[in-house]
Amino acid sequence: MYDKKIKRILDVSIVVYGHSLSEIKSVLESLILSSKHAQIEALNVRVLDNKGCFDVKSLEAALNNDTFGFTINFEHTVRHDNPGYGVSNNISIFEDSGYYHLILNPDVIFDENAIEVAISQLEKNSNCILVSPKILDSKGKVLSGIKQYPSLLVLVLRFLDISIFNNIFRKTLNAYSCQDVLDSDLITSAKIASGCCMMCRKKDLIEVCGFDEDFFLYFEDFDLSLRLGEKGTIYYNPNFVIKHFGGNTGKKGVKHISFFLRSMVRFFHKHGIKWI
């Protein structure tokens, strides 16, 4: 049950690497408007800059804190050594003091009632440990932000993204990406949630020790989901709607492919390999 004594104070961690002011401004404008709709008492945004070139002062000036009617605090943490996605998010998880914590990619836009939907679910269900959103692409197509435990076959197929193989293994791929859940458009428990937008209670993230910092990039959200899932239930909520403009790993450069493969090996070594 919801404890009315709990204040709606939301910490948000956003890891950036060479992102422009205009990109992050759009993300935060939608976040602030959605937070205002949810009657958030204080919004604490920490931009974790792994390249050291993000202009937070211009961002604060552009957003004009005085016009929103609630407290908004900005922190800018610079790590020129680029320690990785998990390490950076953990700084906010362990140092900031809000009751709720939103792990957020710098390419996400919120529907107006999104934050209200996510926080209300955490308030009403003490066993709910993470709320995962309905994710739309730029054309409004529903993307899979929840997954079943990955097999090596599925990861290879998704990495290659070749039409003939995708068609042959369509049933397997659909099962992995929980297509039946997406089609039903119902609130449903999930095994793994996308790290692009994770709404949690701070204490639950701390209890599982945050992200495993041995994952530099990729699979850190899979690992965190599995560990959180041992403490409570992850829920997919189709009323918690965002737009996400991320890309496909297989279409990125050699460095990203290397990160992906190393993290995949670590994930299977830690949690066990599933071949098919």
Short mmCIF file of C-alpha atoms in Angstrom, two decimals:
data_model
loop_
_atom_site.label_atom_id
_atom_site.label_comp_id
_atom_site.label_asym_id
_atom_site.label_seq_id
_atom_site.Cartn_x
_atom_site.Cartn_y
_atom_site.Cartn_z
CA MET A 1 0.00 0.00 0.00
CA TYR A 2 1.03 3.60 -0.62
CA ASP A 3 2.57 5.36 2.37
CA LYS A 4 1.43 8.98 2.15
CA LYS A 5 4.45 10.02 4.22
CA ILE A 6 6.74 9.14 1.31
CA LYS A 7 7.60 12.24 -0.67
CA ARG A 8 7.70 12.13 -4.44
CA ILE A 9 11.35 13.03 -4.80
CA LEU A 10 12.82 11.67 -8.02
CA ASP A 11 16.51 11.26 -8.84
CA VAL A 12 17.38 10.89 -12.52
CA SER A 13 20.73 9.69 -13.86
CA ILE A 14 21.57 10.42 -17.51
CA VAL A 15 24.89 9.26 -18.95
CA VAL A 16 26.07 11.37 -21.90
CA TYR A 17 29.03 11.02 -24.24
CA GLY A 18 29.38 13.85 -26.73
CA HIS A 19 25.66 14.64 -26.78
CA SER A 20 24.57 18.13 -27.80
CA LEU A 21 22.69 20.63 -25.66
CA SER A 22 19.65 20.48 -27.97
CA GLU A 23 19.40 16.68 -27.64
CA ILE A 24 19.38 16.70 -23.85
CA LYS A 25 17.19 19.80 -23.64
CA SER A 26 14.38 17.99 -25.49
CA VAL A 27 14.67 14.97 -23.20
CA LEU A 28 14.60 17.06 -20.03
CA GLU A 29 11.76 19.29 -21.19
CA SER A 30 9.55 16.23 -21.61
CA LEU A 31 10.77 14.78 -18.30
CA ILE A 32 10.06 18.01 -16.43
CA LEU A 33 6.57 18.38 -17.89
CA SER A 34 5.76 14.76 -17.06
CA SER A 35 7.18 15.22 -13.54
CA LYS A 36 5.07 18.34 -13.05
CA HIS A 37 1.98 16.38 -14.10
CA ALA A 38 2.93 13.74 -11.49
CA GLN A 39 3.24 16.42 -8.79
CA ILE A 40 6.87 15.56 -8.14
CA GLU A 41 8.09 17.61 -5.17
CA ALA A 42 11.73 17.68 -6.23
CA LEU A 43 13.48 16.50 -9.38
CA ASN A 44 17.21 15.87 -9.03
CA VAL A 45 18.88 15.42 -12.41
CA ARG A 46 22.48 14.27 -12.55
CA VAL A 47 24.15 14.46 -15.96
CA LEU A 48 27.08 12.04 -15.94
CA ASP A 49 29.42 13.32 -18.62
CA ASN A 50 31.85 10.65 -19.78
CA LYS A 51 33.52 12.89 -22.34
CA GLY A 52 33.76 16.14 -20.39
CA CYS A 53 32.30 18.49 -22.98
CA PHE A 54 28.65 18.90 -21.97
CA ASP A 55 27.50 22.46 -21.22
CA VAL A 56 25.28 22.05 -18.14
CA LYS A 57 25.19 25.79 -17.32
CA SER A 58 23.63 26.55 -20.69
CA LEU A 59 21.17 23.71 -20.14
CA GLU A 60 20.08 25.11 -16.78
CA ALA A 61 19.66 28.57 -18.29
CA ALA A 62 17.67 27.20 -21.23
CA LEU A 63 15.28 25.29 -18.98
CA ASN A 64 14.67 28.26 -16.63
CA ASN A 65 13.95 26.53 -13.33
CA ASP A 66 11.60 29.26 -12.07
CA THR A 67 8.83 28.51 -14.59
CA PHE A 68 8.04 24.93 -13.55
CA GLY A 69 6.60 25.40 -10.06
CA PHE A 70 8.66 22.74 -8.28
CA THR A 71 12.27 22.21 -7.26
CA ILE A 72 14.68 21.09 -9.98
CA ASN A 73 18.33 20.47 -9.12
CA PHE A 74 21.08 19.79 -11.63
CA GLU A 75 24.38 18.04 -10.96
CA HIS A 76 27.14 17.67 -13.53
CA THR A 77 29.62 14.87 -12.92
CA VAL A 78 32.56 14.66 -15.33
CA ARG A 79 34.63 11.53 -15.89
CA HIS A 80 37.17 12.09 -18.66
CA ASP A 81 38.30 8.47 -18.33
CA ASN A 82 34.87 7.20 -19.48
CA PRO A 83 34.44 4.46 -16.85
CA GLY A 84 31.33 3.02 -18.49
CA TYR A 85 27.56 3.20 -18.28
CA GLY A 86 27.13 1.21 -15.08
CA VAL A 87 29.89 2.96 -13.12
CA SER A 88 28.47 6.36 -14.02
CA ASN A 89 24.88 5.49 -13.10
CA ASN A 90 26.07 4.08 -9.79
CA ILE A 91 27.43 7.49 -8.81
CA SER A 92 23.89 8.84 -8.81
CA ILE A 93 22.36 5.69 -7.33
CA PHE A 94 24.64 5.74 -4.29
CA GLU A 95 25.24 9.49 -3.80
CA ASP A 96 21.84 11.07 -4.49
CA SER A 97 19.06 10.86 -1.92
CA GLY A 98 15.65 10.77 -3.64
CA TYR A 99 13.12 8.04 -2.84
CA TYR A 100 12.62 7.10 -6.49
CA HIS A 101 15.30 6.68 -9.11
CA LEU A 102 14.95 6.87 -12.89
CA ILE A 103 17.74 5.42 -15.02
CA LEU A 104 17.42 7.26 -18.32
CA ASN A 105 19.06 7.29 -21.74
CA PRO A 106 19.71 10.70 -23.34
CA ASP A 107 17.41 9.90 -26.29
CA VAL A 108 14.04 9.37 -24.58
CA ILE A 109 10.92 11.55 -24.75
CA PHE A 110 8.09 11.11 -22.20
CA ASP A 111 4.33 11.23 -22.62
CA GLU A 112 2.82 13.76 -20.22
CA ASN A 113 1.37 11.18 -17.79
CA ALA A 114 4.30 8.74 -18.01
CA ILE A 115 5.97 9.58 -14.68
CA GLU A 116 2.64 9.53 -12.84
CA VAL A 117 1.85 6.06 -14.21
CA ALA A 118 5.25 4.62 -13.24
CA ILE A 119 5.43 6.07 -9.74
CA SER A 120 1.80 5.20 -8.99
CA GLN A 121 2.53 1.57 -9.79
CA LEU A 122 5.46 1.52 -7.37
CA GLU A 123 3.31 3.21 -4.72
CA LYS A 124 0.40 0.81 -5.05
CA ASN A 125 2.37 -2.44 -5.29
CA SER A 126 5.16 -3.00 -2.77
CA ASN A 127 6.27 -6.13 -4.66
CA CYS A 128 6.82 -4.11 -7.84
CA ILE A 129 10.55 -3.48 -8.00
CA LEU A 130 10.90 -1.92 -11.46
CA VAL A 131 8.47 -0.39 -13.97
CA SER A 132 9.36 -0.72 -17.65
CA PRO A 133 7.65 1.47 -20.26
CA LYS A 134 5.92 0.95 -23.57
CA ILE A 135 8.56 2.14 -26.04
CA LEU A 136 7.69 3.77 -29.36
CA ASP A 137 10.11 4.63 -32.15
CA SER A 138 10.03 7.91 -34.08
CA LYS A 139 7.24 6.55 -36.32
CA GLY A 140 5.09 5.33 -33.43
CA LYS A 141 5.95 1.64 -33.83
CA VAL A 142 6.04 -0.32 -30.56
CA LEU A 143 9.54 -1.55 -29.72
CA SER A 144 10.33 -4.36 -27.33
CA GLY A 145 11.68 -2.98 -24.06
CA ILE A 146 11.20 -6.27 -22.23
CA LYS A 147 12.88 -9.58 -22.93
CA GLN A 148 13.02 -13.22 -21.98
CA TYR A 149 16.38 -14.69 -20.96
CA PRO A 150 18.55 -14.46 -24.10
CA SER A 151 19.91 -17.46 -25.97
CA LEU A 152 23.12 -17.30 -27.98
CA LEU A 153 21.08 -18.05 -31.11
CA VAL A 154 18.76 -15.09 -30.52
CA LEU A 155 21.60 -12.67 -29.83
CA VAL A 156 23.41 -13.72 -33.02
CA LEU A 157 20.21 -13.35 -35.05
CA ARG A 158 19.51 -9.90 -33.63
CA PHE A 159 23.12 -8.84 -34.09
CA LEU A 160 23.17 -9.89 -37.77
CA ASP A 161 19.61 -8.69 -38.46
CA ILE A 162 19.35 -10.52 -41.81
CA SER A 163 15.80 -10.79 -43.16
CA ILE A 164 15.94 -14.40 -44.33
CA PHE A 165 17.19 -15.63 -40.93
CA ASN A 166 14.74 -13.39 -39.08
CA ASN A 167 11.87 -14.94 -41.03
CA ILE A 168 13.06 -18.51 -40.42
CA PHE A 169 13.38 -17.91 -36.67
CA ARG A 170 10.46 -15.48 -36.33
CA LYS A 171 8.73 -17.52 -33.61
CA THR A 172 11.92 -17.69 -31.54
CA LEU A 173 12.62 -13.98 -31.94
CA ASN A 174 9.04 -13.03 -31.07
CA ALA A 175 9.15 -15.15 -27.91
CA TYR A 176 12.41 -13.51 -26.83
CA SER A 177 11.04 -9.99 -27.36
CA CYS A 178 7.73 -10.82 -25.60
CA GLN A 179 5.68 -9.97 -28.66
CA ASP A 180 2.60 -11.58 -27.14
CA VAL A 181 2.81 -9.18 -24.17
CA LEU A 182 3.27 -6.17 -26.44
CA ASP A 183 0.27 -7.23 -28.54
CA SER A 184 -1.94 -7.73 -25.47
CA ASP A 185 -1.20 -4.18 -24.25
CA LEU A 186 -1.72 -5.31 -20.65
CA ILE A 187 0.31 -4.71 -17.48
CA THR A 188 2.42 -7.86 -17.23
CA SER A 189 5.40 -9.17 -15.27
CA ALA A 190 8.68 -9.35 -17.18
CA LYS A 191 12.05 -11.04 -16.82
CA ILE A 192 14.35 -8.38 -18.29
CA ALA A 193 13.78 -4.64 -18.84
CA SER A 194 15.56 -2.25 -21.17
CA GLY A 195 18.01 0.09 -19.48
CA CYS A 196 16.89 3.06 -21.60
CA CYS A 197 14.23 3.89 -19.00
CA MET A 198 13.95 2.10 -15.64
CA MET A 199 11.80 3.47 -12.82
CA CYS A 200 12.74 2.03 -9.42
CA ARG A 201 12.87 2.77 -5.73
CA LYS A 202 16.32 3.94 -4.71
CA LYS A 203 16.52 1.50 -1.79
CA ASP A 204 15.97 -1.49 -4.09
CA LEU A 205 18.79 -0.44 -6.39
CA ILE A 206 21.09 0.02 -3.40
CA GLU A 207 20.08 -3.34 -1.95
CA VAL A 208 21.28 -5.15 -5.10
CA CYS A 209 24.43 -2.95 -5.22
CA GLY A 210 23.39 -1.09 -8.36
CA PHE A 211 24.93 -1.92 -11.70
CA ASP A 212 27.68 -4.51 -12.00
CA GLU A 213 30.58 -2.23 -12.91
CA ASP A 214 32.38 -4.99 -14.80
CA PHE A 215 29.96 -4.40 -17.68
CA PHE A 216 31.33 -1.40 -19.57
CA LEU A 217 28.46 -1.16 -22.05
CA TYR A 218 25.69 -3.60 -23.05
CA PHE A 219 24.05 -6.31 -20.92
CA GLU A 220 24.35 -4.25 -17.74
CA ASP A 221 20.57 -3.75 -17.85
CA PHE A 222 20.00 -7.49 -18.36
CA ASP A 223 22.17 -8.27 -15.34
CA LEU A 224 20.51 -5.61 -13.16
CA SER A 225 17.05 -6.85 -14.15
CA LEU A 226 17.84 -10.42 -13.16
CA ARG A 227 19.21 -9.35 -9.78
CA LEU A 228 16.27 -7.03 -9.08
CA GLY A 229 13.91 -9.81 -10.17
CA GLU A 230 15.20 -11.94 -7.30
CA LYS A 231 13.89 -9.30 -4.84
CA GLY A 232 10.55 -8.44 -6.43
CA THR A 233 8.60 -8.29 -9.69
CA ILE A 234 9.49 -6.30 -12.80
CA TYR A 235 6.38 -4.98 -14.55
CA TYR A 236 5.81 -3.85 -18.10
CA ASN A 237 3.21 -1.08 -18.05
CA PRO A 238 1.87 -0.06 -21.50
CA ASN A 239 0.41 3.12 -19.99
CA PHE A 240 3.95 4.28 -19.14
CA VAL A 241 4.78 5.56 -22.64
CA ILE A 242 8.05 6.91 -24.01
CA LYS A 243 9.65 7.48 -27.39
CA HIS A 244 13.18 6.12 -27.83
CA PHE A 245 15.55 6.92 -30.67
CA GLY A 246 18.38 4.44 -30.02
CA GLY A 247 20.14 2.37 -32.70
CA ASN A 248 20.92 -1.25 -33.51
CA THR A 249 24.23 -2.62 -32.18
CA GLY A 250 25.04 -4.57 -35.32
CA LYS A 251 24.89 -1.36 -37.35
CA LYS A 252 27.36 0.48 -35.10
CA GLY A 253 31.13 0.63 -35.38
CA VAL A 254 33.77 -1.96 -34.58
CA LYS A 255 34.36 -0.57 -31.08
CA HIS A 256 30.70 -0.97 -30.10
CA ILE A 257 30.63 -4.47 -31.55
CA SER A 258 33.65 -5.32 -29.39
CA PHE A 259 31.91 -3.92 -26.28
CA PHE A 260 28.82 -5.97 -27.11
CA LEU A 261 30.68 -9.25 -27.56
CA ARG A 262 32.76 -8.85 -24.40
CA SER A 263 29.70 -8.02 -22.32
CA MET A 264 27.78 -10.94 -23.81
CA VAL A 265 30.54 -13.35 -22.78
CA ARG A 266 30.58 -11.89 -19.27
CA PHE A 267 26.79 -12.10 -19.00
CA PHE A 268 26.68 -15.77 -19.98
CA HIS A 269 29.63 -16.57 -17.70
CA LYS A 270 27.81 -14.94 -14.77
CA HIS A 271 24.25 -16.13 -15.36
CA GLY A 272 24.65 -19.22 -17.52
CA ILE A 273 24.53 -19.77 -21.26
CA LYS A 274 21.37 -20.71 -23.14
CA TRP A 275 22.18 -21.98 -26.61
CA ILE A 276 18.80 -21.98 -28.40
#
